[in-house]
Coordinates of C-alpha atoms in Angstrom, one line a residue:
Chain A
M164 CA -9.0 -0.2 29.4
R165 CA -12.1 2.1 30.0
I166 CA -11.3 5.6 31.5
R167 CA -14.6 7.4 32.2
G168 CA -15.2 11.2 32.5
L169 CA -17.2 14.0 30.8
S170 CA -14.1 15.6 29.6
T171 CA -13.2 12.3 27.8
Q172 CA -16.3 11.8 26.6
L173 CA -16.7 15.3 25.1
I174 CA -13.6 15.1 23.2
V175 CA -14.6 11.5 21.6
L176 CA -17.6 13.1 20.6
L177 CA -15.8 16.1 19.1
V178 CA -13.4 14.2 17.7
T179 CA -15.7 11.7 16.1
L180 CA -17.7 15.1 14.4
V181 CA -14.6 16.2 12.9
L182 CA -13.8 12.7 11.3
T183 CA -17.0 12.3 10.1
G184 CA -16.6 15.7 8.3
V185 CA -13.6 15.1 6.9
Y186 CA -13.9 11.6 5.8
V187 CA -17.6 11.5 4.8
L188 CA -17.5 15.2 2.6
P189 CA -14.9 13.8 0.2
I190 CA -16.9 10.8 -0.9
Y191 CA -20.3 12.8 -0.5
V192 CA -19.5 15.5 -3.0
M193 CA -18.4 12.5 -5.0
V194 CA -21.5 10.9 -5.3
M195 CA -23.6 14.0 -5.3
T196 CA -21.3 15.2 -8.3
S197 CA -21.3 12.0 -10.4
L198 CA -25.1 12.3 -10.4
K199 CA -25.6 16.0 -12.1
T200 CA -25.4 17.4 -15.3
P201 CA -22.6 19.7 -15.7
V202 CA -24.9 22.6 -15.5
E203 CA -25.6 21.4 -12.5
I204 CA -22.4 21.4 -11.4
S205 CA -21.4 24.9 -12.5
Q206 CA -24.2 26.5 -10.3
R207 CA -21.4 25.5 -7.6
A208 CA -23.9 24.0 -5.2
Y209 CA -21.6 20.8 -4.0
L210 CA -23.5 19.8 -1.2
I211 CA -27.2 19.9 -2.1
P212 CA -28.7 16.8 -3.7
T213 CA -30.1 17.4 -7.2
R214 CA -33.5 16.7 -7.9
N215 CA -33.7 14.7 -11.1
L216 CA -30.4 12.3 -10.6
Q217 CA -28.4 11.6 -13.4
F218 CA -28.1 7.9 -13.6
Q219 CA -27.3 7.8 -17.5
N220 CA -23.5 9.9 -16.1
Y221 CA -22.9 6.2 -15.0
A222 CA -24.1 4.3 -17.9
E223 CA -21.4 6.5 -20.3
A224 CA -18.8 6.6 -17.4
F225 CA -19.7 2.5 -17.7
R226 CA -19.1 2.5 -21.3
L227 CA -15.9 4.5 -21.1
I228 CA -13.8 2.1 -18.6
Y229 CA -15.5 -1.3 -19.3
P230 CA -12.7 -3.0 -21.1
S231 CA -10.2 -1.7 -18.5
L232 CA -12.7 -3.1 -15.9
I233 CA -12.7 -6.5 -17.7
N234 CA -8.6 -6.3 -17.8
S235 CA -8.2 -5.3 -14.3
S236 CA -10.3 -8.4 -13.4
I237 CA -8.5 -10.6 -15.5
I238 CA -4.9 -9.4 -14.4
S239 CA -6.3 -9.2 -11.1
F240 CA -7.5 -12.3 -10.3
A241 CA -5.0 -14.5 -12.2
V242 CA -2.2 -12.6 -10.0
T243 CA -4.4 -13.4 -6.6
L244 CA -5.0 -16.9 -7.5
L245 CA -1.0 -17.6 -8.7
A246 CA 0.3 -15.1 -5.9
V247 CA -1.7 -16.9 -3.3
F248 CA -0.7 -20.4 -4.2
F249 CA 2.8 -19.6 -4.6
G250 CA 2.6 -17.4 -1.4
G251 CA 1.1 -20.7 0.8
L252 CA 3.9 -23.0 -0.6
G253 CA 6.9 -20.4 0.2
G254 CA 5.2 -19.1 3.5
Y255 CA 4.9 -22.5 4.6
Y256 CA 8.7 -22.8 4.0
L257 CA 9.6 -19.8 5.7
S258 CA 7.5 -20.5 8.8
R259 CA 8.8 -24.5 9.6
S260 CA 12.3 -24.3 8.6
R261 CA 15.0 -23.0 10.9
S262 CA 18.0 -23.9 8.9
P263 CA 20.8 -21.1 8.0
F264 CA 19.5 -21.2 4.4
V265 CA 16.0 -20.1 5.2
R266 CA 17.2 -17.4 7.8
V267 CA 19.2 -15.7 4.6
L268 CA 16.0 -16.2 2.4
F269 CA 13.7 -14.4 4.8
I270 CA 16.4 -11.1 5.1
L271 CA 15.9 -11.4 1.0
V272 CA 12.4 -11.8 1.3
G273 CA 12.0 -8.9 3.7
V274 CA 14.1 -6.7 1.4
A275 CA 12.2 -7.7 -1.6
L276 CA 8.8 -6.9 0.4
Y277 CA 8.1 -3.3 0.2
L278 CA 10.5 -2.8 -3.1
P279 CA 9.6 0.4 -4.9
Y280 CA 9.0 -0.8 -8.7
Q281 CA 10.9 2.1 -10.0
V282 CA 14.4 -0.1 -8.9
I283 CA 13.3 -3.1 -11.7
L284 CA 11.4 -0.9 -13.8
I285 CA 14.0 -0.6 -16.7
P286 CA 14.8 -4.1 -16.8
L287 CA 11.1 -4.8 -16.9
V288 CA 10.2 -3.1 -19.9
Q289 CA 13.1 -4.6 -21.4
L290 CA 12.0 -7.9 -20.5
M291 CA 8.7 -7.5 -21.7
A292 CA 9.6 -6.1 -25.1
K293 CA 12.0 -8.7 -25.8
T294 CA 10.0 -11.4 -25.0
R295 CA 6.7 -9.7 -26.3
L296 CA 4.9 -10.9 -23.0
A297 CA 4.4 -6.8 -23.1
L298 CA 1.5 -7.4 -25.8
T299 CA -0.4 -9.5 -23.4
Y300 CA -2.0 -10.2 -20.0
A301 CA 0.9 -12.5 -19.3
G302 CA 3.6 -9.6 -19.2
L303 CA 1.7 -7.6 -16.3
I304 CA 0.7 -10.9 -14.7
V305 CA 4.4 -11.8 -14.4
S306 CA 5.6 -8.7 -13.7
Y307 CA 3.2 -8.2 -10.4
L308 CA 3.9 -11.6 -9.1
I309 CA 7.7 -10.7 -9.2
L310 CA 6.3 -8.4 -6.0
N311 CA 3.6 -9.9 -5.0
V312 CA 4.6 -13.5 -4.5
P313 CA 7.1 -12.6 -1.5
L314 CA 4.5 -10.3 -0.2
A315 CA 2.0 -13.2 -0.1
S316 CA 4.7 -15.7 1.5
V317 CA 5.0 -13.4 4.3
L318 CA 1.6 -13.1 5.1
M319 CA 0.9 -16.7 4.6
G320 CA 4.0 -17.3 6.6
T321 CA 2.5 -15.1 9.3
F322 CA -0.5 -16.9 9.8
F323 CA 1.1 -20.4 9.5
L324 CA 3.2 -19.3 12.6
S325 CA 0.3 -19.4 15.0
I326 CA -0.8 -22.8 13.6
P327 CA 0.1 -25.1 16.7
R328 CA 2.8 -27.7 15.5
E329 CA 0.7 -30.7 16.9
L330 CA -1.5 -31.4 14.3
E331 CA 1.5 -31.7 11.6
E332 CA 3.1 -33.8 14.1
A333 CA 0.4 -36.2 14.7
A334 CA -0.4 -36.3 10.7
Q335 CA 3.5 -37.1 10.4
V336 CA 3.3 -39.9 12.8
D337 CA 1.0 -41.5 10.3
G338 CA 3.3 -41.4 7.5
A339 CA 2.7 -38.0 5.7
N340 CA 5.3 -36.6 3.8
R341 CA 5.5 -32.5 3.9
L342 CA 3.2 -32.2 0.7
Q343 CA 0.4 -34.0 1.8
L344 CA 0.6 -32.3 5.3
F345 CA 0.8 -28.6 3.5
F346 CA -2.2 -29.6 1.3
R347 CA -4.5 -32.1 3.4
V348 CA -3.4 -30.7 6.8
V349 CA -2.3 -27.2 7.2
S350 CA -4.3 -25.6 4.0
P351 CA -7.8 -26.7 4.9
I352 CA -7.4 -25.0 8.6
S353 CA -5.9 -22.0 6.6
L354 CA -8.7 -21.1 4.5
P355 CA -9.2 -17.6 6.3
A356 CA -5.6 -17.0 6.1
Y357 CA -5.6 -17.5 2.0
A358 CA -8.8 -14.9 2.2
S359 CA -7.1 -12.4 3.8
T360 CA -4.0 -12.4 1.6
A361 CA -6.1 -12.6 -1.4
I362 CA -8.0 -9.6 -0.3
I363 CA -5.0 -7.8 0.2
V364 CA -2.9 -9.0 -3.1
F365 CA -5.8 -8.4 -5.1
T366 CA -6.4 -5.1 -3.6
Q367 CA -2.9 -3.9 -4.3
V368 CA -2.8 -5.5 -8.0
W369 CA -6.4 -3.4 -8.6
N370 CA -4.6 -0.2 -7.6
E371 CA -1.2 -0.6 -8.9
F372 CA -0.3 2.4 -11.0
L373 CA 3.0 3.0 -12.2
L374 CA 3.8 -0.4 -13.6
A375 CA 0.3 -0.7 -15.4
L376 CA 1.0 2.9 -16.8
T377 CA 4.7 1.9 -18.0
L378 CA 3.6 -1.8 -19.3
S379 CA -0.4 -1.8 -20.3
T380 CA -1.0 -1.6 -24.1
P381 CA -4.0 0.0 -25.4
A382 CA -5.5 -4.2 -25.2
T383 CA -4.4 -4.4 -21.5
T384 CA -5.0 -1.0 -20.3
T385 CA -6.2 -1.5 -16.7
I386 CA -8.5 0.5 -14.3
Q387 CA -6.2 2.8 -12.6
V388 CA -4.4 4.0 -16.0
K389 CA -8.4 4.3 -17.6
L390 CA -9.1 6.3 -14.7
A391 CA -5.9 8.5 -14.9
E392 CA -6.8 9.1 -18.8
V393 CA -10.5 10.5 -17.7
K394 CA -9.4 12.6 -15.2
G395 CA -7.0 14.0 -17.9
S396 CA -9.3 14.2 -21.0
F397 CA -12.8 15.1 -19.2
V398 CA -11.0 18.1 -17.7
A399 CA -14.4 20.0 -17.4
L400 CA -16.7 16.9 -16.7
Y401 CA -16.5 16.1 -13.1
N402 CA -19.7 14.1 -13.0
I403 CA -18.5 11.6 -15.5
Q404 CA -14.8 11.7 -13.5
M405 CA -16.4 11.1 -10.5
A406 CA -19.0 8.2 -11.7
S407 CA -15.7 6.6 -13.5
A408 CA -13.9 6.4 -10.0
L409 CA -16.8 5.2 -8.2
I410 CA -17.0 2.3 -10.5
G411 CA -13.2 1.9 -10.2
V412 CA -13.3 1.4 -6.7
L413 CA -16.3 -0.7 -6.3
I414 CA -14.6 -4.1 -6.1
P415 CA -12.2 -3.4 -3.4
L416 CA -14.4 -1.0 -1.4
S417 CA -16.9 -3.8 -1.4
F418 CA -13.9 -6.3 -0.3
F419 CA -13.6 -3.7 2.7
L420 CA -17.0 -3.3 3.9
F421 CA -18.3 -7.0 3.7
L422 CA -15.2 -8.8 4.4
G423 CA -13.7 -6.3 6.6
R424 CA -12.4 -8.7 9.2
Y425 CA -10.5 -10.4 6.8
F426 CA -8.9 -7.3 5.1
I427 CA -8.5 -6.0 8.4
R428 CA -6.5 -9.3 8.9
G429 CA -4.4 -8.8 6.2
V430 CA -3.3 -5.2 6.7
L431 CA -2.5 -6.6 10.1
A432 CA -0.5 -9.4 9.0
G433 CA 1.4 -7.0 6.9
A434 CA 2.6 -5.1 9.9
L435 CA 3.4 -8.8 11.3
K436 CA 0.7 -9.2 13.9
G437 CA -1.0 -12.5 12.9
Chain B
M214 CA 10.7 -55.8 15.9
N215 CA 13.6 -53.6 15.8
R216 CA 12.3 -49.9 15.5
K217 CA 14.6 -47.0 14.0
P218 CA 14.5 -44.3 16.5
R219 CA 11.6 -41.9 15.3
R220 CA 13.5 -38.3 14.8
T221 CA 11.2 -35.6 16.4
F222 CA 9.8 -32.8 14.5
R223 CA 12.3 -30.2 14.6
Q224 CA 15.4 -32.6 13.3
R225 CA 13.4 -33.6 10.6
L226 CA 13.8 -30.4 8.8
F227 CA 12.8 -30.3 4.9
T228 CA 15.1 -32.7 2.9
V229 CA 16.2 -30.8 -0.3
L230 CA 13.7 -32.9 -2.2
E231 CA 10.9 -32.3 0.0
S232 CA 11.3 -28.3 0.0
L233 CA 11.7 -27.8 -4.0
P234 CA 8.2 -27.6 -4.4
F235 CA 7.8 -25.2 -1.6
L236 CA 10.7 -23.3 -2.4
A237 CA 10.8 -23.4 -6.3
P238 CA 8.1 -20.6 -7.3
L239 CA 9.6 -18.0 -4.4
L240 CA 13.1 -18.6 -5.3
I241 CA 12.5 -18.1 -9.1
F242 CA 10.7 -14.7 -8.8
L243 CA 13.2 -13.8 -5.8
A244 CA 16.1 -14.3 -8.4
I245 CA 14.3 -12.5 -10.9
L246 CA 13.8 -9.4 -8.9
Y247 CA 17.5 -9.4 -7.6
G248 CA 18.6 -10.1 -11.2
M249 CA 16.9 -6.7 -11.9
L250 CA 17.9 -4.9 -9.3
A251 CA 21.4 -5.4 -10.5
W252 CA 21.0 -4.9 -14.1
T253 CA 19.4 -1.2 -13.3
L254 CA 22.5 -0.9 -11.3
Y255 CA 24.5 -1.3 -14.0
V256 CA 22.0 0.5 -16.5
S257 CA 23.0 3.5 -14.2
M258 CA 26.6 3.1 -15.2
A259 CA 25.9 3.0 -18.9
N260 CA 25.5 5.3 -21.5
W261 CA 22.3 4.5 -22.2
V262 CA 20.3 7.8 -23.8
G263 CA 17.2 7.0 -26.5
T264 CA 15.3 4.2 -27.2
A265 CA 18.0 1.7 -28.2
P266 CA 19.5 0.2 -25.5
N267 CA 23.2 0.8 -24.5
Y268 CA 25.3 -0.9 -22.4
E269 CA 28.6 1.0 -22.7
F270 CA 30.3 1.7 -19.4
V271 CA 30.8 5.2 -18.4
G272 CA 31.1 4.6 -14.4
L273 CA 29.5 7.3 -12.5
K274 CA 29.2 10.2 -15.0
W275 CA 25.2 10.0 -15.0
Y276 CA 25.2 10.1 -11.2
Q277 CA 27.9 13.3 -11.2
M278 CA 25.2 14.5 -13.9
M279 CA 22.4 13.8 -11.4
F280 CA 23.6 15.7 -8.6
R281 CA 24.1 18.5 -10.6
L282 CA 20.6 19.2 -11.4
D283 CA 18.3 21.4 -9.7
R284 CA 15.4 19.3 -10.5
F285 CA 17.3 16.6 -8.2
R286 CA 17.7 18.7 -5.4
V287 CA 14.2 20.1 -5.4
D288 CA 13.2 15.9 -5.5
M289 CA 15.2 15.2 -2.5
T290 CA 13.7 18.3 -0.4
N291 CA 10.2 17.3 -1.5
N292 CA 11.2 13.8 -1.0
V293 CA 12.3 14.8 2.8
K294 CA 9.1 16.7 3.1
W295 CA 6.9 13.6 2.4
L296 CA 9.2 11.4 4.5
S297 CA 8.8 13.6 7.7
L298 CA 5.4 15.2 7.1
G299 CA 3.6 12.5 5.8
V300 CA 4.8 10.0 8.6
L301 CA 5.1 12.0 11.7
P302 CA 1.8 13.7 12.1
T303 CA 0.1 10.4 11.0
V304 CA 1.8 8.5 13.7
A305 CA 0.9 11.2 16.4
L306 CA -2.8 12.0 15.1
A307 CA -3.3 8.0 14.7
L308 CA -1.6 7.4 18.2
F309 CA -4.0 10.0 19.9
L310 CA -7.1 8.7 18.0
A311 CA -5.9 5.1 19.0
Y312 CA -5.8 5.9 22.5
M313 CA -9.0 7.7 22.6
L314 CA -11.2 4.8 21.2
E315 CA -9.1 2.4 23.6
I316 CA -10.3 5.0 26.9
G317 CA -13.0 6.8 26.3
S318 CA -15.2 5.7 23.6
V319 CA -18.1 3.3 23.4
K320 CA -18.1 0.0 21.4
R321 CA -20.6 1.2 18.7
I322 CA -18.7 4.6 18.2
E323 CA -15.4 3.0 18.1
G324 CA -16.5 0.8 15.6
Y325 CA -18.2 3.8 13.3
V326 CA -14.6 5.5 13.7
R327 CA -12.5 2.6 12.6
T328 CA -14.9 2.4 9.2
L329 CA -15.0 5.7 8.7
I330 CA -11.2 6.5 8.4
L331 CA -10.3 2.8 7.2
Y332 CA -11.9 3.0 4.2
P333 CA -9.7 4.9 2.4
V334 CA -7.3 2.1 2.5
A335 CA -9.2 0.0 0.1
M336 CA -9.1 3.2 -2.5
S337 CA -6.4 3.7 -4.9
F338 CA -4.0 6.6 -5.3
V339 CA -5.6 7.4 -8.6
V340 CA -8.9 7.7 -6.9
T341 CA -8.0 9.7 -3.9
G342 CA -6.4 12.4 -6.5
T343 CA -8.9 12.6 -8.6
I344 CA -11.6 13.2 -5.6
W345 CA -8.9 15.8 -4.1
S346 CA -8.3 17.5 -7.0
W347 CA -11.8 18.3 -7.5
M348 CA -11.5 19.4 -3.7
Y349 CA -8.8 21.4 -3.9
Q350 CA -9.4 23.2 -7.6
P351 CA -8.9 26.8 -6.8
D352 CA -11.5 28.5 -8.9
K353 CA -14.7 26.4 -8.8
G354 CA -13.8 23.6 -6.3
V355 CA -15.1 22.1 -3.6
L356 CA -13.2 23.7 -0.6
N357 CA -12.8 27.1 -1.8
T358 CA -16.6 26.9 -2.4
I359 CA -17.8 25.9 0.6
L360 CA -15.6 28.6 1.9
R361 CA -17.0 31.5 0.1
A362 CA -20.6 30.3 0.8
I363 CA -20.2 30.3 4.6
G364 CA -18.0 33.4 4.4
L365 CA -14.6 32.7 5.3
T366 CA -13.1 34.3 2.3
E367 CA -9.8 34.7 4.1
L368 CA -9.5 31.2 4.0
I369 CA -9.8 30.8 0.4
G370 CA -6.4 29.1 -0.5
R371 CA -4.6 27.9 -4.1
Y372 CA -3.7 24.6 -2.8
T373 CA -1.7 22.7 -5.2
T374 CA -1.6 25.3 -7.6
N375 CA 1.1 27.6 -5.5
P376 CA 4.4 26.3 -5.7
A377 CA 5.6 27.6 -2.5
T378 CA 2.9 25.2 -0.7
A379 CA 1.8 22.4 -3.5
T380 CA 3.6 19.6 -1.8
Y381 CA 2.1 20.2 1.9
W382 CA -1.6 19.8 0.0
L383 CA -0.6 16.8 -1.2
I384 CA 1.1 15.1 1.6
L385 CA -2.0 16.0 3.1
I386 CA -4.2 13.6 1.2
F387 CA -1.9 11.1 2.2
I388 CA -2.1 11.7 5.7
W389 CA -6.1 11.3 5.1
Q390 CA -5.5 8.2 3.0
Y391 CA -3.1 6.3 5.4
L392 CA -4.6 7.4 9.2
G393 CA -7.1 4.8 9.4
F394 CA -4.7 2.3 8.6
A395 CA -2.3 3.6 11.4
V396 CA -4.8 3.5 13.9
I397 CA -5.8 0.1 13.0
I398 CA -2.0 -1.0 13.5
L399 CA -1.5 0.7 17.0
Q400 CA -4.8 -0.2 17.9
S401 CA -3.8 -4.1 17.7
S402 CA -0.4 -3.3 19.7
F403 CA -2.7 -1.8 22.5
R404 CA -4.2 -5.5 22.7
T405 CA -1.8 -7.5 24.7
T406 CA -2.5 -8.7 28.1
E407 CA 0.5 -7.5 29.7
L408 CA -0.1 -4.2 28.2
Q409 CA -3.8 -4.0 29.5
E410 CA -2.9 -5.2 33.4
M411 CA -0.4 -2.6 33.4
V412 CA -2.5 0.3 32.1
E413 CA -5.0 -1.1 34.6
A414 CA -2.6 -0.6 37.3
A415 CA -1.9 2.5 36.2
I416 CA -5.3 3.6 36.4
V417 CA -5.4 2.4 39.9
D418 CA -2.7 4.4 41.1
G419 CA -4.5 7.2 39.9
A420 CA -2.1 8.4 36.6
S421 CA -3.4 10.8 34.5
K422 CA -4.3 9.8 31.0
L423 CA -1.5 11.9 29.6
R424 CA 1.0 9.8 32.1
I425 CA -0.5 6.3 31.0
L426 CA -0.1 7.3 27.4
F427 CA 3.4 8.4 27.5
S428 CA 5.1 6.3 30.3
V429 CA 3.3 2.9 30.0
I430 CA 1.4 2.4 26.5
V431 CA 4.4 4.2 24.4
P432 CA 7.6 2.6 25.8
N433 CA 5.5 -1.0 25.7
I434 CA 4.4 -0.5 21.9
R435 CA 7.6 0.4 20.6
G436 CA 7.9 -2.6 18.2
G437 CA 4.4 -2.2 16.7
I438 CA 5.3 1.8 16.3
L439 CA 8.5 1.0 14.7
I440 CA 6.7 -1.4 11.8
L441 CA 4.4 1.4 11.5
I442 CA 6.9 4.1 10.8
S443 CA 8.5 1.8 8.7
L444 CA 5.6 1.1 6.6
L445 CA 4.6 4.8 6.6
L446 CA 7.9 5.5 5.3
I447 CA 8.4 3.4 2.7
S448 CA 4.8 4.2 1.3
A449 CA 5.7 7.8 1.5
L450 CA 8.8 7.0 -0.5
K451 CA 7.4 5.2 -3.0
V452 CA 4.2 8.3 -3.7
F453 CA 4.0 8.5 -7.4
D454 CA 0.5 8.3 -8.2
I455 CA -0.9 11.2 -6.1
V456 CA 2.0 13.5 -7.3
Y457 CA 1.0 12.2 -11.2
V458 CA -2.8 12.6 -11.1
V459 CA -3.0 15.9 -9.2
T460 CA 0.1 18.0 -10.3
F461 CA 2.0 15.8 -12.4
G462 CA 5.0 17.3 -10.6
G463 CA 4.0 21.2 -10.9
P464 CA 3.6 24.0 -11.1
G465 CA 7.2 24.0 -12.8
Y466 CA 8.7 20.8 -10.9
S467 CA 7.8 22.4 -7.8
T468 CA 6.0 19.3 -6.5
D469 CA 8.0 16.8 -8.1
V470 CA 9.6 13.7 -6.4
L471 CA 12.3 11.1 -6.8
A472 CA 9.8 8.3 -7.9
L473 CA 8.0 10.6 -10.6
F474 CA 11.3 12.3 -12.0
M475 CA 12.6 8.5 -12.5
F476 CA 9.7 7.7 -14.7
I477 CA 9.9 11.2 -16.6
A478 CA 13.3 10.8 -17.0
T479 CA 13.0 7.5 -18.1
F480 CA 10.3 7.4 -20.5
Q481 CA 9.9 10.7 -21.6
Q482 CA 13.1 12.5 -21.6
H483 CA 14.6 8.8 -22.6
L484 CA 17.4 9.6 -20.1
V485 CA 17.6 5.8 -19.1
A486 CA 20.9 5.8 -17.5
L487 CA 19.7 8.8 -15.3
G488 CA 16.5 7.1 -14.5
A489 CA 18.4 3.9 -13.7
G490 CA 20.2 6.3 -11.3
L491 CA 17.1 7.6 -9.7
G492 CA 15.8 4.3 -8.9
M493 CA 19.0 3.3 -7.7
I494 CA 18.7 6.4 -5.2
I495 CA 15.1 5.4 -4.7
F496 CA 16.2 2.0 -3.9
L497 CA 19.2 3.0 -1.5
M498 CA 16.3 4.8 0.6
A499 CA 14.3 2.3 0.8
L500 CA 16.9 -0.2 1.9
V501 CA 17.7 2.3 4.9
I502 CA 14.2 2.4 5.8
V503 CA 13.0 -1.4 5.5
I504 CA 16.5 -2.8 7.2
P505 CA 15.5 -1.7 10.6
Y506 CA 11.8 -3.5 9.9
T507 CA 13.5 -6.6 8.4
I508 CA 15.8 -7.0 11.6
Y509 CA 12.9 -6.7 13.7
A510 CA 10.8 -9.1 11.7
F511 CA 13.5 -11.5 11.5
R512 CA 13.7 -11.5 15.3
K513 CA 10.0 -11.6 15.9
W514 CA 9.9 -14.8 13.3
F515 CA 12.9 -16.9 14.5
E516 CA 12.2 -16.1 18.3

């Protein structure tokens, strides 16, 4: 659909300009601030680039948040791998069975899908403390899996629904069982779906704050907890705050910039548009 | 040779043994999840105060106490503000933008605008909260400095430090972050062949642009709008990070929300039973939001 006309084009231009301001300004100021000295920041020329760029701000920020970057990488990576694997299995079942049981299961998964963590936080803390998992990465990994396995199942299932059944029927005639069908026929042609789901789960876990704040110990502090801490304790050092935040968004943001297609397909699958 | 009649794909549903490897992980995590939900429900009716668990049953005592708290009333009001002002303007704006990109733009502008407004989706609320705290800072923050520099001193504001309006400035961050997400969901709803044909027909008939939007497009993307509203409502209900990072509920508890109060009651005031009760209230609200979504998803899935 295209409706051309001078007034429409003017509106498009105007809206594009306004949006550019609203969405570029924060990130621009952020980058500028991260490259200045506190003295330069106090001169309040926020939009003007500085002459000597303070790249050591990034070195200092990196030193500060480095352990939490490692922690978050390990946790997010492990959760992503496991959630995508389990989610693929569960999603395949949800997408292929039509039994009354799977209908009930679907409702249970649907309600679990976007459940706020507050609802299970108290038992989770108790369990983690009792099993001593709280002190290790495993505690956070298991906790994240509880909500991300249902999510990954629905995302993967949405993609599986769009695969024509003929392929499986043909393989079935050749005597393949369900597991062979899944691993040899369905999964290999669903690699883009796995990529989309993995990106969504990774981004969610990387960006999650409440659980991490409650469950992480000094040894397992995640990046978001560390960033909130940096914001709280380096109140006047906006350059360090901004540099840390920029390092912290690097991984999810590069997924978005370089694997945008998969990223968007994952977001759309979350809205049930496979 | 006597061949058994081959069962069709449909009839050959999973046998129990065959389904187990597919189902076991999902079932285990769902069991943990719903088990914990029941556990939270029980804690909310126990008399647990302090760090050591206390499972003495006291019925609705802590709920009654909760409903009498002024802070709870402030939280409910703020949550309603989040749910309405965080969602409706986002949907309206996104609808306008998606429509504009669809009818009026060149391909290159469309790609640019989409990337421009979508990048915050990849960022965490902690990061957006950090940026916007810097923008809003009343004394030397970015917005006020710019306003002062261009002489618009009467527009200089106190943003999140004014208890009367602080919540609205927080909600604005949410809208900023979710706008691109809303636009791509609506855009994908536009792109069905039937709808495209209907719009072409309406253009030929000479319908005005607004008429096309409200009489042709909106009625035909109700499903997409329902999903979008549900997802935005649930995100607005869950909001914790923005409030925690930018105001921590302050000034006073003027920007507090249920999600933050639950955290503070449980882990700072150690009123665990009260925290569990707040968790249950959040769950009930989430359930109301998620049910229409689940019914819609169910119909689509098993159609």
